[in-house]
Coordinates of C-alpha atoms in Angstrom, one line a residue:
Chain W
M28 CA 0.0 15.1 16.9
A29 CA 3.7 14.9 17.9
M30 CA 5.9 12.2 16.4
K31 CA 8.9 12.7 18.6
T32 CA 9.4 9.2 20.0
Q33 CA 8.8 5.6 18.8
E34 CA 5.9 5.5 21.2
D35 CA 4.4 8.5 19.4
L36 CA 5.0 6.9 16.1
F37 CA 3.3 3.7 17.3
L38 CA 0.3 5.6 18.6
H39 CA 0.0 7.6 15.4
L40 CA 0.1 4.6 13.2
L41 CA -2.4 2.8 15.4
Q42 CA -4.8 5.8 15.0
D43 CA -4.1 5.8 11.3
I44 CA -5.0 2.2 10.8
Y45 CA -8.0 2.5 13.1
Y46 CA -9.3 5.3 10.9
A47 CA -8.5 3.2 7.8
E48 CA -10.4 0.1 9.1
K49 CA -13.4 2.3 9.8
Q50 CA -13.4 3.7 6.3
I51 CA -13.0 0.2 4.9
L52 CA -16.0 -0.9 7.0
K53 CA -18.1 1.8 5.3
A54 CA -16.8 1.0 1.8
L55 CA -17.1 -2.8 1.8
P56 CA -20.9 -3.1 1.8
K57 CA -21.1 -0.7 -1.2
M58 CA -18.5 -2.7 -3.0
A59 CA -20.2 -6.0 -2.3
K60 CA -23.5 -4.5 -3.5
A61 CA -22.0 -3.3 -6.7
V62 CA -20.9 -6.9 -7.6
D63 CA -23.9 -8.7 -6.0
G64 CA -24.3 -12.4 -6.6
T65 CA -20.6 -12.9 -7.5
E66 CA -17.8 -14.7 -5.7
L67 CA -16.2 -11.3 -5.2
A68 CA -19.2 -10.0 -3.4
T69 CA -19.0 -13.0 -1.0
L70 CA -15.3 -12.2 -0.5
F71 CA -16.1 -8.6 0.3
R72 CA -18.8 -9.6 2.8
E73 CA -16.6 -12.1 4.5
H74 CA -13.9 -9.4 4.8
E75 CA -16.4 -7.0 6.2
E76 CA -17.0 -9.4 9.1
E77 CA -13.3 -9.9 9.5
T78 CA -12.7 -6.2 9.6
E79 CA -15.2 -5.8 12.4
G80 CA -13.1 -8.2 14.4
Q81 CA -9.9 -6.3 13.5
V82 CA -11.5 -3.1 14.8
E83 CA -12.2 -4.8 18.1
R84 CA -8.6 -6.0 18.3
L85 CA -7.4 -2.4 17.7
K86 CA -9.6 -1.1 20.4
K87 CA -7.9 -3.6 22.7
V88 CA -4.5 -2.4 21.7
F89 CA -5.5 1.2 22.6
E90 CA -6.9 -0.1 25.9
L91 CA -3.7 -2.0 26.7
G92 CA -1.8 1.3 26.2
D93 CA -4.3 3.2 28.3
K94 CA -5.3 5.3 25.3
R95 CA -8.7 6.3 24.0
A96 CA -9.5 4.5 20.7
R97 CA -9.6 7.2 18.1
G98 CA -8.7 7.6 14.5
V99 CA -6.6 10.1 12.7
K100 CA -7.5 11.1 9.2
C101 CA -5.4 9.1 6.7
Q102 CA -5.2 10.6 3.2
A103 CA -3.8 7.4 1.7
I104 CA -6.8 5.2 2.5
L105 CA -9.2 7.9 1.4
G106 CA -7.4 8.1 -1.9
L107 CA -7.6 4.3 -2.4
I108 CA -11.3 4.2 -1.5
E109 CA -12.0 7.1 -3.8
E110 CA -10.5 5.1 -6.7
S111 CA -12.9 2.3 -6.1
E112 CA -15.8 4.7 -6.1
D113 CA -14.6 6.1 -9.5
V114 CA -14.6 2.6 -10.8
M115 CA -18.1 1.9 -9.5
D116 CA -19.3 5.1 -11.2
D117 CA -17.6 4.5 -14.5
A118 CA -17.2 0.9 -15.4
S119 CA -19.2 -0.1 -18.5
D120 CA -19.9 -3.7 -17.5
D121 CA -19.8 -6.1 -14.7
E122 CA -16.5 -7.6 -15.7
V123 CA -14.7 -4.3 -15.7
L124 CA -16.3 -3.4 -12.4
A125 CA -15.1 -6.7 -10.9
I126 CA -11.5 -6.3 -12.1
G127 CA -11.3 -2.6 -11.0
L128 CA -12.7 -3.3 -7.6
T129 CA -10.4 -6.3 -7.1
A130 CA -7.4 -4.2 -7.9
G131 CA -8.6 -1.4 -5.6
A132 CA -9.1 -3.9 -2.8
Q133 CA -5.7 -5.4 -3.3
A134 CA -4.1 -1.9 -3.0
V135 CA -6.0 -1.4 0.3
E136 CA -4.8 -4.8 1.5
H137 CA -1.2 -4.0 0.7
Y138 CA -1.6 -0.7 2.6
E139 CA -2.8 -2.6 5.6
I140 CA -0.1 -5.3 5.3
A141 CA 2.6 -2.6 5.4
R142 CA 1.0 -0.8 8.3
Y143 CA 0.4 -3.9 10.4
G144 CA 3.8 -5.3 9.6
T145 CA 5.3 -2.1 11.1
L146 CA 3.0 -2.1 14.1
V147 CA 3.9 -5.7 14.9
Q148 CA 7.6 -4.9 14.7
W149 CA 7.3 -1.8 16.8
A150 CA 5.1 -3.5 19.4
K151 CA 7.8 -6.1 19.9
E152 CA 10.5 -3.4 20.1
L153 CA 8.5 -1.4 22.6
G154 CA 7.7 -4.4 24.8
Y155 CA 4.0 -4.1 24.1
D156 CA 3.9 -7.9 24.4
E157 CA 0.1 -8.3 24.8
S158 CA -0.5 -6.2 21.7
V159 CA 1.8 -8.3 19.5
P160 CA -0.6 -11.3 18.9
L161 CA -3.6 -9.0 18.3
L162 CA -1.8 -7.0 15.6
Q163 CA -0.2 -10.2 14.2
Q164 CA -3.7 -11.7 13.7
N165 CA -4.9 -8.6 11.8
L166 CA -1.7 -8.8 9.7
D167 CA -2.3 -12.5 8.9
E168 CA -6.0 -11.8 8.0
E169 CA -5.0 -9.0 5.6
K170 CA -2.4 -11.2 3.9
N171 CA -4.9 -13.9 3.5
A172 CA -7.5 -11.5 2.1
D173 CA -5.0 -10.3 -0.5
K174 CA -4.2 -13.9 -1.4
K175 CA -7.8 -14.7 -1.9
L176 CA -8.3 -11.6 -4.1
N177 CA -5.3 -12.6 -6.1
E178 CA -6.6 -16.1 -6.7
L179 CA -10.0 -14.8 -7.7
A180 CA -8.4 -12.4 -10.2
L181 CA -6.4 -15.2 -11.8
K182 CA -9.4 -17.5 -11.9
S183 CA -11.5 -14.8 -13.6
A184 CA -8.8 -14.2 -16.1
K185 CA -8.6 -17.9 -17.0
Q186 CA -12.4 -18.1 -17.4
K187 CA -12.3 -15.1 -19.7
K188 CA -9.6 -16.7 -21.8
K189 CA -11.5 -19.9 -22.0
A190 CA -14.6 -18.1 -23.1
A191 CA -12.8 -16.0 -25.7
Chain Z
M6 CA -10.8 10.2 -17.1
A7 CA -13.1 7.4 -18.1
M8 CA -12.8 4.0 -16.6
K9 CA -15.2 2.1 -18.8
T10 CA -13.0 -0.7 -20.1
Q11 CA -10.1 -2.8 -18.8
E12 CA -7.9 -0.8 -21.3
D13 CA -9.0 2.4 -19.6
L14 CA -8.3 0.9 -16.1
F15 CA -4.8 -0.1 -17.3
L16 CA -4.0 3.4 -18.7
H17 CA -5.4 5.1 -15.6
L18 CA -3.3 2.9 -13.3
L19 CA -0.2 3.4 -15.5
Q20 CA -0.7 7.2 -15.2
D21 CA -1.2 6.8 -11.4
I22 CA 2.0 4.9 -10.8
Y23 CA 3.9 7.2 -13.2
Y24 CA 2.8 10.2 -11.1
A25 CA 3.7 8.2 -7.9
E26 CA 7.2 7.4 -9.1
K27 CA 7.8 11.0 -10.0
Q28 CA 6.7 12.1 -6.5
I29 CA 8.9 9.4 -5.0
L30 CA 11.9 10.7 -7.1
K31 CA 11.3 14.1 -5.5
A32 CA 11.0 12.7 -1.9
L33 CA 13.9 10.3 -1.8
P34 CA 16.8 12.8 -1.9
K35 CA 15.1 14.7 1.0
M36 CA 14.7 11.5 3.0
A37 CA 18.3 10.4 2.2
K38 CA 19.6 13.8 3.4
A39 CA 17.6 13.6 6.6
V40 CA 19.5 10.4 7.6
D41 CA 22.8 11.2 5.9
G42 CA 25.7 8.9 6.7
T43 CA 23.6 5.9 7.6
E44 CA 22.9 2.6 5.8
L45 CA 19.3 3.8 5.3
A46 CA 20.6 6.9 3.4
T47 CA 22.5 4.6 1.1
L48 CA 19.4 2.5 0.5
F49 CA 17.3 5.6 -0.3
R50 CA 20.0 6.8 -2.8
E51 CA 20.2 3.4 -4.4
H52 CA 16.5 3.3 -4.7
E53 CA 16.4 6.8 -6.2
E54 CA 18.6 5.5 -9.0
E55 CA 16.5 2.5 -9.4
T56 CA 13.4 4.7 -9.6
E57 CA 14.8 6.7 -12.4
G58 CA 15.1 3.4 -14.4
Q59 CA 11.5 2.5 -13.5
V60 CA 10.3 5.9 -14.8
E61 CA 12.1 5.2 -18.1
R62 CA 10.4 1.7 -18.3
L63 CA 7.0 3.3 -17.7
K64 CA 7.7 5.8 -20.5
K65 CA 8.3 2.8 -22.7
V66 CA 5.0 1.2 -21.7
F67 CA 3.2 4.4 -22.6
E68 CA 5.0 4.4 -25.9
L69 CA 4.2 0.8 -26.7
G70 CA 0.5 1.7 -26.2
D71 CA 0.9 4.8 -28.4
K72 CA 0.0 7.0 -25.5
R73 CA 1.7 10.2 -24.2
A74 CA 3.5 9.6 -20.9
R75 CA 1.6 11.6 -18.3
G76 CA 0.7 11.3 -14.7
V77 CA -2.6 11.5 -13.0
K78 CA -2.7 12.9 -9.4
C79 CA -2.7 10.1 -6.9
Q80 CA -4.0 11.1 -3.5
A81 CA -2.7 7.9 -1.9
I82 CA 1.0 8.5 -2.6
L83 CA 0.7 12.1 -1.6
G84 CA -0.7 11.0 1.8
L85 CA 2.1 8.5 2.2
I86 CA 4.8 11.0 1.4
E87 CA 3.3 13.6 3.6
E88 CA 3.6 11.2 6.5
S89 CA 7.3 11.0 6.0
E90 CA 7.5 14.7 5.9
D91 CA 5.7 14.9 9.2
V92 CA 8.2 12.5 10.7
M93 CA 11.1 14.5 9.4
D94 CA 9.7 17.7 11.0
D95 CA 8.9 16.1 14.3
A96 CA 11.3 13.3 15.2
S97 CA 13.3 14.1 18.3
D98 CA 16.4 12.1 17.4
D99 CA 18.1 10.2 14.6
E100 CA 16.8 6.8 15.7
V101 CA 13.1 7.8 15.7
L102 CA 13.7 9.6 12.4
A103 CA 15.2 6.4 10.9
I104 CA 12.4 4.1 12.1
G105 CA 9.7 6.5 11.0
L106 CA 11.2 7.0 7.5
T107 CA 11.7 3.2 7.1
A108 CA 8.1 2.5 8.0
G109 CA 6.9 5.3 5.6
A110 CA 9.1 3.9 2.8
Q111 CA 7.8 0.4 3.3
A112 CA 4.2 1.7 3.0
V113 CA 5.2 3.3 -0.3
E114 CA 6.8 0.1 -1.5
H115 CA 3.7 -1.9 -0.7
Y116 CA 1.6 0.6 -2.6
E117 CA 3.8 0.1 -5.6
I118 CA 3.9 -3.7 -5.2
A119 CA 0.1 -3.8 -5.3
R120 CA -0.1 -1.5 -8.3
Y121 CA 2.7 -3.2 -10.4
G122 CA 1.2 -6.6 -9.5
T123 CA -2.1 -5.5 -11.0
L124 CA -0.4 -3.9 -14.0
V125 CA 1.5 -7.0 -14.8
Q126 CA -1.6 -9.1 -14.5
W127 CA -3.7 -6.8 -16.7
A128 CA -0.9 -6.4 -19.3
K129 CA -0.9 -10.2 -19.7
E130 CA -4.7 -10.3 -20.0
L131 CA -4.8 -7.5 -22.5
G132 CA -2.1 -9.0 -24.6
Y133 CA 0.4 -6.1 -24.0
D134 CA 3.2 -8.7 -24.3
E135 CA 6.1 -6.3 -24.6
S136 CA 5.0 -4.3 -21.6
V137 CA 4.9 -7.3 -19.3
P138 CA 8.6 -7.7 -18.7
L139 CA 9.1 -4.0 -18.2
L140 CA 6.4 -3.9 -15.5
Q141 CA 7.6 -7.1 -14.0
Q142 CA 11.0 -5.7 -13.5
N143 CA 9.6 -2.7 -11.7
L144 CA 7.6 -5.0 -9.5
D145 CA 10.7 -7.1 -8.7
E146 CA 12.7 -4.1 -7.8
E147 CA 10.0 -2.8 -5.5
K148 CA 9.7 -6.1 -3.7
N149 CA 13.5 -6.2 -3.3
A150 CA 13.5 -2.6 -1.9
D151 CA 10.8 -3.6 0.6
K152 CA 12.9 -6.7 1.6
K153 CA 16.0 -4.5 2.1
L154 CA 14.1 -2.0 4.2
N155 CA 12.7 -4.9 6.3
E156 CA 16.2 -6.4 6.9
L157 CA 17.5 -3.0 7.9
A158 CA 14.6 -2.4 10.3
L159 CA 15.2 -5.8 12.0
K160 CA 19.0 -5.2 12.1
S161 CA 18.5 -1.8 13.8
A162 CA 16.1 -3.3 16.3
K163 CA 18.7 -6.0 17.2
Q164 CA 21.5 -3.4 17.6
K165 CA 19.3 -1.3 19.8
K166 CA 18.5 -4.3 22.0
K167 CA 22.2 -5.2 22.3
A168 CA 23.0 -1.6 23.3
A169 CA 20.2 -1.5 25.9

């Protein structure tokens, strides 16, 4: 698609993150299942629910711009998700699996934080006033998810140290 | 490559970010040239120099682990860089070019922030004490680059508003 104007860039990025969220919605249940029974699994399941809400908000942003909600293939997110799949295939024990999936999820969160940060900024500049709070809420949720993953990673490291 | 242990995950991620930095080193001069004469171009050129230092630090981390410095193809970074290339091909004017490239660069920075954040954490856990400050410095530089890009984006938006 054309990326001639800032409006084009906004729409492209909206389609990109819409595609990404849908891919994440497919990946999260698999990731949760792989670490079933752990705090990390709970976190993944909570984030799956949150992601459903985010997709609905994105649909609203499309609607507000009189555009059809559709995704555009985003190589970056596919690469990030593939990495988590490799970890699930390869990890020799539950601990390695958990730390690998946590790191992969944090990379995904950072991807989304960057994209929503830009979308919020552009929505303000373009006067898409009703879209701003919707995108801001998605941004806040991603930041919060990253924070929780970080806390869990630090907590697991501490427990490991204690056990050693 | 195998990702059975945390050591494997660390090495894999190190190779991933090494590959990413090398790709970024190739992309930055093109991006700077596309917005020649602007503050953004200066920022890209400064970051190119910084990136060269980061690559040297990564080589040191490989060395400390008695590993050969080599990259592993990272689909995520290729996707992010490709997006900036699309913007360079398509943007109808300098302003759109600048905002598109700024957003693309911020997505790259966030990718690196996530990866270096994980590498620092893992290096600590694995007792790679001499590698920690090297990776931490790369992390700090990426955070700083993202901050500068953000400030520039906000400044440009304000100037645009004033001019309107």
